[in-house]
Coordinates of C-alpha atoms in Angstrom, one line a residue:
Chain A
X1 CA -28.7 -1.8 -8.4
X2 CA -27.1 -4.5 -6.1
X3 CA -23.6 -3.6 -8.0
X4 CA -24.9 -0.3 -6.5
X5 CA -25.8 -1.4 -2.7
X6 CA -22.3 -3.3 -2.3
X7 CA -20.5 -0.1 -3.5
X8 CA -22.3 1.4 -1.1
X9 CA -21.5 -0.3 1.2
X10 CA -17.8 0.4 1.1
X11 CA -18.4 3.9 2.6
X12 CA -17.4 2.3 5.6
X13 CA -15.1 -0.9 6.3
X14 CA -11.6 -1.4 8.2
X15 CA -9.5 1.1 6.1
X16 CA -11.4 4.1 6.9
X17 CA -12.7 5.4 10.5
X18 CA -15.6 6.6 11.2
X19 CA -19.0 4.4 10.8
X20 CA -22.5 4.0 12.3
X21 CA -25.6 6.5 12.2
X22 CA -24.4 9.1 14.9
X23 CA -20.6 9.3 11.8
X24 CA -22.7 10.0 8.8
X25 CA -25.3 12.7 11.1
X26 CA -22.2 14.9 12.0
X27 CA -21.0 14.3 8.3
X28 CA -24.5 15.3 7.2
X29 CA -24.6 17.5 9.3
X30 CA -21.1 19.0 9.0
X31 CA -21.7 18.6 4.4
X32 CA -25.4 21.0 5.5
X33 CA -23.3 24.0 7.1
X34 CA -21.2 23.8 4.4
X35 CA -23.6 24.4 2.0
X36 CA -25.2 27.0 4.0
X37 CA -22.2 28.9 4.7
X38 CA -21.8 31.5 1.6
X39 CA -25.0 32.5 3.2
X40 CA -24.3 34.2 6.0
X41 CA -20.5 34.9 4.5
X42 CA -19.0 37.2 2.3
X43 CA -17.7 36.1 -0.7
X44 CA -14.2 37.3 0.3
X45 CA -14.7 34.5 2.9
X46 CA -16.1 32.4 0.7
X47 CA -12.8 32.8 -1.7
X48 CA -10.9 31.9 0.9
X49 CA -12.3 29.1 2.3
X50 CA -12.1 27.8 -1.1
X51 CA -8.6 28.1 -1.1
X52 CA -8.2 25.6 2.1
X53 CA -10.4 23.4 0.0
X54 CA -8.0 23.5 -2.9
X55 CA -5.7 22.3 -0.6
X56 CA -7.5 19.4 0.1
X57 CA -6.8 16.9 -2.8
X58 CA -2.6 17.4 -2.4
X59 CA -3.0 16.3 0.6
X60 CA -5.7 12.9 0.4
X61 CA -3.2 12.2 -2.2
X62 CA -0.3 12.0 0.5
X63 CA -3.0 10.1 2.1
X64 CA -3.2 7.7 0.1
X65 CA 0.4 7.5 -1.1
X66 CA 1.8 7.2 2.0
X67 CA -0.9 6.9 4.8
X68 CA -2.0 4.2 3.3
X69 CA 0.2 2.9 0.8
X70 CA 2.8 3.3 2.7
X71 CA 5.5 5.2 0.0
X72 CA 6.3 8.4 1.0
X73 CA 6.4 10.7 -1.4
X74 CA 8.3 14.2 -0.7
X75 CA 7.1 15.0 -4.6
X76 CA 3.8 15.7 -5.1
X77 CA 3.7 19.1 -5.6
X78 CA 5.6 18.2 -8.3
X79 CA 2.2 17.2 -10.0
X80 CA 0.6 20.7 -8.5
X81 CA 2.4 22.3 -10.5
X82 CA 2.3 20.3 -13.7
X83 CA -0.8 20.4 -13.5
X84 CA -1.2 23.9 -12.7
X85 CA 0.6 24.7 -15.5
X86 CA -1.1 22.7 -17.8
X87 CA -4.5 24.5 -17.7
X88 CA -2.4 28.2 -17.5
X89 CA -0.5 26.8 -21.3
X90 CA -4.4 24.8 -22.6
X91 CA -6.5 28.1 -21.1
X92 CA -4.6 31.0 -22.5
X93 CA -4.1 29.2 -25.8
X94 CA -8.1 28.5 -26.0
X95 CA -9.0 31.1 -24.2
X96 CA -13.0 29.8 -22.0
X97 CA -15.3 29.8 -24.5
X98 CA -17.2 26.5 -25.4
X99 CA -16.5 25.2 -21.9
X100 CA -13.4 24.8 -22.9
X101 CA -12.0 25.5 -18.9
X102 CA -13.7 22.4 -18.4
X103 CA -11.4 20.7 -20.5
X104 CA -8.1 22.1 -19.6
X105 CA -9.8 20.7 -15.9
X106 CA -9.6 17.4 -16.9
X107 CA -6.4 17.5 -19.8
X108 CA -4.4 19.2 -17.6
X109 CA -5.1 16.5 -14.6
X110 CA -4.5 14.1 -17.3
X111 CA -1.7 15.3 -18.4
X112 CA 0.1 15.4 -14.3
X113 CA -1.4 11.1 -14.2
X114 CA 0.5 10.7 -17.0
X115 CA 3.6 11.9 -16.3
X116 CA 3.2 9.7 -13.0
X117 CA 2.9 6.7 -14.7
X118 CA 6.3 7.6 -16.4
X119 CA 7.8 8.6 -13.4
X120 CA 6.1 6.0 -11.1
X121 CA 7.2 3.0 -13.5
X122 CA 10.8 3.7 -13.7
X123 CA 10.2 3.6 -9.7
X124 CA 8.4 1.1 -8.9
X125 CA 10.0 -1.5 -11.1
X126 CA 13.2 -0.8 -10.7
X127 CA 12.9 -1.2 -6.9
X128 CA 13.4 2.1 -5.4
X129 CA 11.4 2.0 -1.9
X130 CA 11.7 3.4 1.2
X131 CA 13.3 6.8 1.9
X132 CA 14.8 6.9 -1.6
X133 CA 11.2 7.7 -3.1
X134 CA 11.4 10.2 -1.3
X135 CA 14.7 11.2 -2.3
X136 CA 13.8 10.9 -6.2
X137 CA 10.7 12.2 -6.2
X138 CA 11.8 15.7 -3.9
X139 CA 14.7 16.0 -7.0
X140 CA 12.0 15.5 -9.2
X141 CA 9.8 18.5 -7.8
X142 CA 12.7 20.8 -7.2
X143 CA 14.6 20.4 -10.8
X144 CA 10.4 21.5 -12.0
X145 CA 10.9 24.6 -9.7
X146 CA 14.0 25.2 -11.1
X147 CA 13.8 24.4 -14.6
X148 CA 10.2 26.8 -14.2
X149 CA 12.1 29.4 -12.7
X150 CA 14.6 30.2 -15.2
X151 CA 11.6 30.8 -18.3
X152 CA 11.4 33.6 -17.8
X153 CA 12.9 34.8 -20.9
X154 CA 10.4 35.4 -23.8
X155 CA 12.3 32.5 -26.1
X156 CA 9.5 30.5 -23.5
X157 CA 6.3 30.2 -24.2
X158 CA 4.1 27.2 -25.4
X159 CA 1.8 28.9 -27.9
X160 CA 1.1 32.2 -27.1
X161 CA 1.7 31.4 -23.3
X162 CA 4.2 33.3 -21.9
X163 CA 6.1 30.9 -18.7
X164 CA 6.7 33.9 -17.4
X165 CA 10.3 32.3 -14.8
X166 CA 10.0 32.9 -11.5
X167 CA 6.7 35.6 -11.8
X168 CA 4.6 32.7 -12.8
X169 CA 2.2 32.9 -15.5
X170 CA -1.0 34.4 -14.7
X171 CA -4.6 35.8 -15.9
X172 CA -5.3 32.7 -17.2
X173 CA -9.2 32.3 -17.2
X174 CA -11.2 31.0 -13.9
X175 CA -13.3 27.7 -14.7
X176 CA -16.0 28.7 -16.7
X177 CA -19.5 26.9 -17.2
X178 CA -21.5 26.7 -20.4
X179 CA -24.7 27.2 -19.8
X180 CA -27.8 29.1 -21.7
X181 CA -27.8 32.6 -22.6
X182 CA -24.5 33.7 -19.9
X183 CA -22.0 31.3 -19.1
X184 CA -21.0 30.5 -15.9
X185 CA -17.5 32.3 -14.7
X186 CA -16.5 30.5 -11.3
X187 CA -14.4 33.7 -9.9
X188 CA -13.5 33.1 -6.1
X189 CA -15.8 33.3 -4.3
X190 CA -19.5 31.0 -3.8
X191 CA -19.6 29.8 -7.2
X192 CA -16.3 27.8 -7.4
X193 CA -17.1 27.1 -3.6
X194 CA -20.2 24.9 -4.5
X195 CA -17.6 23.2 -7.5
X196 CA -15.0 22.6 -5.5
X197 CA -17.1 21.3 -2.0
X198 CA -19.6 19.2 -4.2
X199 CA -15.7 17.7 -6.1
X200 CA -14.3 17.7 -2.4
X201 CA -17.5 15.1 -1.1
X202 CA -17.2 13.1 -4.3
X203 CA -13.5 12.8 -4.3
X204 CA -13.5 11.8 -0.4
X205 CA -17.3 9.0 -0.8
X206 CA -14.9 7.7 -3.7
X207 CA -11.8 7.6 -2.4
X208 CA -13.4 5.4 0.9
X209 CA -15.2 2.9 -1.3
X210 CA -11.6 2.1 -3.1
X211 CA -10.1 1.9 0.3
X212 CA -12.4 -0.5 1.3
X213 CA -12.7 -2.3 -2.0
X214 CA -9.9 -5.5 -2.7
X215 CA -7.5 -3.0 -3.4
X216 CA -7.7 -1.2 -1.0
X217 CA -6.2 -4.1 0.5
X218 CA -4.0 -5.2 -1.4
X219 CA -2.1 -1.4 -1.1
X220 CA -2.4 -1.5 2.5
X221 CA -1.1 -4.9 2.8
X222 CA 1.7 -3.6 0.7
X223 CA 2.3 -1.4 3.5
X224 CA 2.3 -3.2 6.4
X225 CA 4.2 -6.3 4.5
X226 CA 5.4 -6.2 0.9
X227 CA 7.1 -9.4 0.7
X228 CA 4.1 -11.4 1.9
X229 CA 1.3 -9.1 -0.3
X230 CA 3.2 -10.3 -3.5
X231 CA 3.9 -14.5 -2.0
X232 CA 0.2 -13.9 -2.2
X233 CA -0.6 -13.8 -6.4
X234 CA 0.0 -9.7 -6.1
X235 CA 1.7 -8.1 -8.7
X236 CA 2.2 -5.4 -6.0
X237 CA 4.6 -3.3 -8.8
X238 CA 1.6 -2.8 -10.1
X239 CA -0.4 -1.7 -7.9
X240 CA 2.0 1.0 -6.1
X241 CA 2.4 2.1 -10.0
X242 CA -1.7 2.9 -9.9
X243 CA -2.2 4.3 -6.2
X244 CA 0.8 6.6 -6.9
X245 CA -1.3 7.8 -10.3
X246 CA -4.3 7.7 -8.4
X247 CA -2.6 10.1 -6.2
X248 CA -0.7 12.3 -8.7
X249 CA -4.0 13.0 -10.4
X250 CA -5.4 14.5 -7.3
X251 CA -2.6 17.0 -6.4
X252 CA -3.2 17.8 -9.8
X253 CA -6.8 18.8 -9.3
X254 CA -5.0 20.5 -6.1
X255 CA -3.2 22.2 -9.3
X256 CA -5.6 23.4 -11.6
X257 CA -7.7 24.5 -8.6
X258 CA -5.2 26.4 -7.5
X259 CA -4.2 28.2 -10.9
X260 CA -7.9 29.0 -11.6
X261 CA -8.8 30.1 -7.8
X262 CA -6.6 32.9 -7.8
X263 CA -5.6 32.9 -11.3
X264 CA -2.0 32.4 -11.2
X265 CA 0.9 30.3 -10.7
X266 CA 4.7 29.8 -9.9
X267 CA 7.0 27.5 -10.0
X268 CA 7.3 28.5 -6.3
X269 CA 4.6 26.4 -5.4
X270 CA 6.7 23.7 -6.9
X271 CA 9.5 24.6 -4.6
X272 CA 11.0 23.3 -0.6
X273 CA 8.2 24.8 1.4
X274 CA 5.0 23.8 -0.8
X275 CA 6.4 19.8 -1.0
X276 CA 7.1 20.1 2.9
X277 CA 3.8 21.9 4.1
X278 CA 1.5 19.0 2.7
X279 CA 3.5 16.0 4.3
X280 CA 2.7 18.3 8.2
X281 CA -1.1 18.6 7.4
X282 CA -1.8 15.0 6.3
X283 CA 1.4 13.6 9.7
X284 CA -0.8 16.0 11.5
X285 CA -3.9 14.7 11.2
X286 CA -3.6 11.2 10.8
X287 CA -2.2 10.2 7.7
X288 CA -3.7 6.5 7.8
X289 CA -7.0 7.8 7.7
X290 CA -8.7 10.6 5.0
X291 CA -11.3 11.5 6.5
X292 CA -8.2 12.7 9.6
X293 CA -7.1 13.7 6.9
X294 CA -9.6 16.4 5.4
X295 CA -9.4 17.5 9.4
X296 CA -6.1 17.9 10.2
X297 CA -5.6 19.6 6.6
X298 CA -8.3 22.6 7.0
X299 CA -7.2 23.0 10.7
X300 CA -3.8 23.6 10.5
X301 CA -4.2 25.3 7.3
X302 CA -6.9 27.8 9.6
X303 CA -4.0 28.1 11.9
X304 CA -1.4 28.3 9.4
X305 CA -3.2 31.6 8.3
X306 CA -4.2 32.7 10.9
X307 CA -0.7 32.5 12.3
X308 CA 0.7 34.3 9.0
X309 CA -1.1 37.5 10.0
X310 CA 1.3 37.6 13.0
X311 CA 4.7 36.9 11.2
X312 CA 5.3 34.5 8.2
X313 CA 8.3 32.9 9.7
X314 CA 7.1 32.5 12.7
X315 CA 3.7 30.5 11.4
X316 CA 6.4 28.1 9.3
X317 CA 8.5 27.4 12.4
X318 CA 5.2 27.1 14.5
X319 CA 4.5 24.3 11.3
X320 CA 7.6 22.3 12.3
X321 CA 7.1 22.7 16.3
X322 CA 3.9 20.8 15.0
X323 CA 5.3 18.3 13.6
X324 CA 8.2 17.6 16.0
X325 CA 5.4 17.4 18.3
X326 CA 2.9 15.1 16.7
X327 CA 6.2 12.9 15.8
X328 CA 6.6 12.6 20.1
X329 CA 2.5 12.3 21.3
X330 CA 0.9 11.4 18.5
X331 CA 3.0 9.2 15.8
X332 CA -0.7 8.4 14.1
X333 CA -1.6 12.0 13.6
X334 CA -3.2 14.1 16.7
X335 CA -7.3 13.8 14.8
X336 CA -6.8 10.5 13.9
X337 CA -5.3 9.8 17.5
X338 CA -8.7 11.7 19.5
X339 CA -10.8 10.1 17.0
X340 CA -9.9 6.9 17.8
X341 CA -10.3 7.8 22.2
X342 CA -13.2 9.1 21.1
X343 CA -14.6 6.0 19.7
X344 CA -13.1 3.9 22.4
X345 CA -14.7 6.4 25.3
X346 CA -18.5 6.1 23.3
X347 CA -17.4 2.6 23.6
X348 CA -17.0 2.0 27.3
X349 CA -20.1 4.2 27.6
X350 CA -22.6 2.0 25.4
X351 CA -21.0 -0.9 27.1
X352 CA -21.7 0.5 31.1
X353 CA -25.2 1.4 29.6
X354 CA -25.3 -2.6 28.7
Chain B
X1 CA 6.0 -35.6 -14.0
X2 CA 7.5 -33.8 -11.2
X3 CA 6.0 -31.2 -9.3
X4 CA 8.9 -29.5 -8.9
X5 CA 12.1 -30.3 -10.4
X6 CA 16.1 -27.9 -9.2
X7 CA 18.1 -28.8 -11.8
X8 CA 21.7 -27.7 -10.7
X9 CA 20.9 -24.3 -9.0
X10 CA 23.6 -22.5 -8.4
X11 CA 23.7 -19.2 -6.5
X12 CA 26.9 -16.6 -5.2
X13 CA 26.7 -14.1 -2.3
X14 CA 29.9 -12.5 -3.5
X15 CA 32.3 -15.1 -3.0
X16 CA 29.9 -17.0 -0.5
X17 CA 28.9 -19.9 -2.9
X18 CA 25.6 -20.6 -0.9
X19 CA 23.8 -23.1 -3.6
X20 CA 26.3 -25.2 -4.8
X21 CA 24.2 -27.5 -7.8
X22 CA 21.4 -28.3 -5.8
X23 CA 19.2 -31.2 -7.5
X24 CA 16.2 -31.6 -6.2
X25 CA 13.3 -33.0 -7.7
X26 CA 9.6 -33.5 -5.8
X27 CA 6.9 -35.8 -6.6
X28 CA 3.4 -34.8 -6.5
X29 CA 1.6 -35.4 -3.1
X30 CA 4.8 -35.8 -1.1
X31 CA 5.5 -34.2 2.2
X32 CA 9.2 -33.7 2.1
X33 CA 11.4 -31.9 4.7
X34 CA 14.5 -29.9 4.0
X35 CA 17.0 -30.5 6.7
X36 CA 20.7 -29.1 7.0
X37 CA 23.0 -26.9 9.9
X38 CA 22.6 -23.3 10.1
X39 CA 23.6 -21.6 7.0
X40 CA 23.3 -25.0 4.9
X41 CA 20.9 -22.6 2.2
X42 CA 18.1 -23.7 2.9
X43 CA 15.9 -20.0 3.4
X44 CA 18.2 -19.5 0.1
X45 CA 16.7 -22.4 -1.5
X46 CA 13.0 -21.4 -1.0
X47 CA 13.6 -17.9 -1.8
X48 CA 15.4 -19.1 -5.3
X49 CA 12.3 -21.3 -5.9
X50 CA 9.6 -18.3 -5.1
X51 CA 12.1 -16.2 -7.8
X52 CA 12.6 -13.9 -4.7
X53 CA 16.6 -14.5 -5.6
X54 CA 17.9 -15.9 -8.9
X55 CA 20.5 -18.4 -9.7
X56 CA 23.8 -17.6 -11.3
X57 CA 22.7 -20.9 -13.0
X58 CA 21.0 -24.0 -13.1
X59 CA 16.6 -24.5 -14.2
X60 CA 13.2 -24.3 -11.8
X61 CA 10.9 -26.3 -13.3
X62 CA 7.2 -26.8 -11.9
X63 CA 4.8 -29.0 -13.2
X64 CA 6.5 -29.4 -16.3
X65 CA 7.3 -25.5 -16.6
X66 CA 10.7 -23.5 -17.0
X67 CA 9.4 -21.4 -13.9
X68 CA 13.5 -19.8 -13.5
X69 CA 12.7 -16.2 -14.9
X70 CA 9.3 -16.0 -13.6
X71 CA 8.3 -13.1 -11.3
X72 CA 6.8 -13.9 -7.7
X73 CA 3.5 -13.6 -7.9
X74 CA 2.9 -15.2 -11.4
X75 CA 5.1 -18.5 -9.3
X76 CA 2.3 -17.8 -6.9
X77 CA -0.2 -18.3 -9.5
X78 CA 1.0 -21.0 -11.5
X79 CA 0.2 -22.5 -7.9
X80 CA 3.1 -21.8 -5.2
X81 CA 2.6 -20.2 -2.0
X82 CA 5.1 -19.9 1.0
X83 CA 5.1 -19.3 4.6
X84 CA 8.4 -17.6 5.7
X85 CA 10.7 -18.8 8.6
X86 CA 9.6 -15.0 10.9
X87 CA 5.8 -15.1 10.3
X88 CA 4.4 -12.4 7.4
X89 CA 1.3 -11.4 8.3
X90 CA -0.2 -7.8 8.6
X91 CA 1.0 -6.6 11.5
X92 CA -1.0 -3.6 11.8
X93 CA -4.0 -4.9 10.7
X94 CA -6.6 -7.5 11.7
X95 CA -6.3 -10.9 11.6
X96 CA -9.7 -11.7 9.6
X97 CA -8.1 -8.8 7.1
X98 CA -5.1 -10.7 7.0
X99 CA -7.4 -13.6 5.7
X100 CA -9.4 -11.2 3.7
X101 CA -7.0 -10.4 1.6
X102 CA -5.5 -13.6 1.4
X103 CA -8.9 -14.5 -0.3
X104 CA -10.3 -11.9 -1.5
X105 CA -9.0 -13.4 -5.2
X106 CA -10.5 -16.3 -5.1
X107 CA -13.9 -15.4 -4.0
X108 CA -16.0 -12.7 -2.9
X109 CA -19.2 -11.1 -1.3
X110 CA -20.9 -13.5 1.1
X111 CA -19.1 -16.8 -0.1
X112 CA -15.8 -14.8 1.1
X113 CA -17.3 -13.7 4.9
X114 CA -18.0 -16.9 4.8
X115 CA -14.8 -18.8 3.5
X116 CA -12.7 -16.7 6.2
X117 CA -15.0 -18.2 9.4
X118 CA -14.1 -21.7 7.6
X119 CA -10.6 -20.4 8.0
X120 CA -11.0 -19.0 10.9
X121 CA -12.5 -22.3 12.9
X122 CA -9.9 -24.6 11.0
X123 CA -6.4 -22.1 12.7
X124 CA -8.2 -21.9 15.7
X125 CA -8.4 -18.0 15.5
X126 CA -12.0 -17.5 15.8
X127 CA -11.9 -15.9 18.5
X128 CA -9.1 -13.5 17.3
X129 CA -10.5 -12.5 14.7
X130 CA -10.7 -8.7 15.2
X131 CA -7.1 -8.7 16.9
X132 CA -4.9 -6.8 15.6
X133 CA -2.3 -9.7 13.6
X134 CA 0.7 -7.8 15.4
X135 CA -0.5 -8.9 19.1
X136 CA -1.0 -12.5 18.6
X137 CA 1.6 -14.9 20.6
X138 CA 4.7 -15.7 18.1
X139 CA 2.9 -19.4 17.4
X140 CA -0.3 -17.7 16.5
X141 CA 1.6 -15.6 13.8
X142 CA 3.0 -18.4 13.1
X143 CA -1.2 -20.4 12.3
X144 CA -2.1 -17.2 10.8
X145 CA 0.4 -17.1 7.8
X146 CA 0.0 -20.6 7.3
X147 CA -3.2 -20.1 7.1
X148 CA -2.5 -17.1 4.4
X149 CA -1.0 -19.4 2.8
X150 CA -3.2 -22.3 2.7
X151 CA -6.0 -20.6 1.0
X152 CA -4.6 -20.1 -2.2
X153 CA -4.9 -24.0 -2.2
X154 CA -1.8 -24.5 -3.3
X155 CA 0.1 -27.3 -5.4
X156 CA 3.1 -27.0 -3.6
X157 CA 3.1 -25.4 -0.1
X158 CA 5.9 -24.2 1.0
X159 CA 6.7 -24.3 5.0
X160 CA 9.8 -22.9 6.7
X161 CA 9.9 -23.6 10.3
X162 CA 6.9 -23.7 10.6
X163 CA 6.7 -25.2 14.0
X164 CA 9.4 -22.2 15.4
X165 CA 8.3 -20.9 18.8
X166 CA 5.2 -23.5 19.2
X167 CA 4.9 -26.2 22.0
X168 CA 5.3 -29.5 21.6
X169 CA 1.6 -29.3 21.8
X170 CA 0.7 -26.9 18.6
X171 CA 4.1 -28.4 16.5
X172 CA 1.8 -31.7 16.8
X173 CA -1.2 -30.0 15.9
X174 CA 0.7 -28.7 13.2
X175 CA 2.5 -31.8 11.3
X176 CA -1.7 -33.3 11.5
X177 CA -3.0 -30.3 9.7
X178 CA 0.7 -30.4 7.5
X179 CA -1.2 -34.2 7.3
X180 CA -4.7 -33.3 6.2
X181 CA -3.7 -31.0 3.8
X182 CA -1.0 -33.1 2.0
X183 CA -3.9 -36.2 2.1
X184 CA -6.1 -33.5 0.3
X185 CA -3.8 -33.9 -2.3
X186 CA -0.9 -30.7 -1.6
X187 CA 2.3 -31.0 -1.7
X188 CA 4.5 -29.9 0.5
X189 CA 8.3 -29.0 0.7
X190 CA 9.3 -27.7 4.5
X191 CA 12.6 -26.7 6.7
X192 CA 12.4 -27.7 9.9
X193 CA 14.9 -27.7 12.6
X194 CA 12.0 -30.4 14.5
X195 CA 13.1 -33.8 14.1
X196 CA 10.5 -34.6 15.9
X197 CA 8.3 -32.8 13.5
X198 CA 9.7 -34.4 10.6
X199 CA 9.3 -37.5 12.0
X200 CA 6.3 -37.6 12.0
X201 CA 5.5 -35.8 9.0
X202 CA 8.3 -36.4 6.3
X203 CA 8.2 -39.2 3.7
X204 CA 11.2 -38.1 2.1
X205 CA 13.7 -36.0 3.8
X206 CA 16.5 -34.2 1.4
X207 CA 19.9 -32.4 4.2
X208 CA 21.7 -29.7 3.1
X209 CA 25.4 -29.0 3.9
X210 CA 27.2 -26.1 2.6
X211 CA 24.4 -25.2 0.2
X212 CA 24.9 -29.3 -1.3
X213 CA 22.3 -31.9 -1.3
X214 CA 24.0 -33.9 1.3
X215 CA 22.0 -37.3 1.6
X216 CA 18.6 -37.8 0.7
X217 CA 16.5 -40.7 1.9
X218 CA 13.6 -41.6 4.7
X219 CA 13.8 -40.3 8.4
X220 CA 15.1 -43.2 9.4
X221 CA 17.6 -43.9 6.2
X222 CA 18.9 -40.2 8.1
X223 CA 18.6 -41.0 11.4
X224 CA 21.2 -44.0 10.4
X225 CA 23.2 -42.0 8.3
X226 CA 26.3 -41.6 10.4
X227 CA 27.6 -38.5 8.3
X228 CA 24.7 -36.4 8.7
X229 CA 24.9 -36.7 12.6
X230 CA 28.6 -35.9 12.3
X231 CA 27.4 -32.6 10.5
X232 CA 23.8 -32.1 12.3
X233 CA 22.1 -35.2 14.3
X234 CA 25.1 -34.7 16.4
X235 CA 25.2 -31.4 17.2
X236 CA 21.9 -31.3 18.0
X237 CA 22.0 -33.7 20.6
X238 CA 25.0 -32.4 22.1

């Protein structure tokens, strides 16, 4: 019981913006709106909202590795792709009966995480840091994209799952929950919406607890001054590797959900544009804070989609302009900057009132 | 048994022989000062002891154990601790968080908070605890980092220019703090240019020159040594 209490106390702390009854009141309202929203909307719009939610996990992965850990990974899409393809290969081979899609969901994320263990081990214990970490991770995701793009021939298959080259894999079953009577199939509307919303809230709160724990302290310490962190007795490469693997698993969640949502996955999900976009969402929102990342990602994604209606190339140019403006005006992120400003304003008002 | 023993330690940076067959022995409980002109290899020697650099040849023994090939963090676990020349604080974090990160592996919960408060009081940084460490004055950063270094309760504390940027009063206070820690049993090896500080705390002094041990003795012996005056003190007084 006391362990549980101390766990929940870590929901607030120096590593996460937002505390006290006002913040959690707002959180509850947003959550209530989120839960009630499908009742007032149509299946297509709800499915589209799920699409936004799906990307938040990969944004959180970058927030963790880059914002908190200080290591810029340009290749989170590699883990996205591995998990996405992993889910496709597993479910196309074994089907969706007996809750197998849920097993495939977990297994695909584990595969992505194991790949991160391997890659991360060589990077961190090989002392690759700074811009070189970005270059290596980008190279890995582009390499995977190129590799998958040339798998069009019939010889490229795993079991009964054809990899299909540039066209990608499709027709894998959506997530299916076994249920007495009839299994619940989570198509890309209300069913999947609640599944992803639940997962998102769980991951967000779990990451808040993690970042405000002693583990989170060390991660932030490594970002601030790796030499000092090591000279306090922390095996920093171990901590960096663990963070990288957690991040890969988060990117993997995005990959699996994306595949299950649209029932397809293509190599371009690991390409240059796909790799660059999460960086923009996270930088614009505020990479060093979980809440800013979630809010920023959702806002930018929605704006991006609205712009795409008028022309997708303009939308990408707009993304670039947005990134430049963020770096110039609020290098720590627009949402985080706004939240800090509001916090200071509130403090000043209470001071004046008191 | 000696606490730290350097045996014929060598380090080259390209053609530059920065550490040239250095032998140095530290007895438990002593305050030892390392002096020498700029470029003498003092900081390099610290980095060798800490495992940030690896010697070309020679051995490092700590409390009888050969630690020459141990990783840095493992050496810290054996009982080494350091304050760097350029204050290595976590600039973006609050003063309190800096100390929390240093103390959290030894203490938890309410005990951790109490320990942080105690250390804040000891360092005289109580009123600055919510301040971002990067905003502290240079002297305060030095104190904060010393606080982080001593919070590990090390057997050997390495101080690289602990009083750089401090006023004479602050320097004197730092000296008193070092003596107090020493009285509690901490062995100290300090690199220092401030001869007032060296005179205040040092029980033994080693002069490093061009990567070699040039002279060793009490501060009075060192000051009386004309060869030392020629290479170092002479320059300082000129």
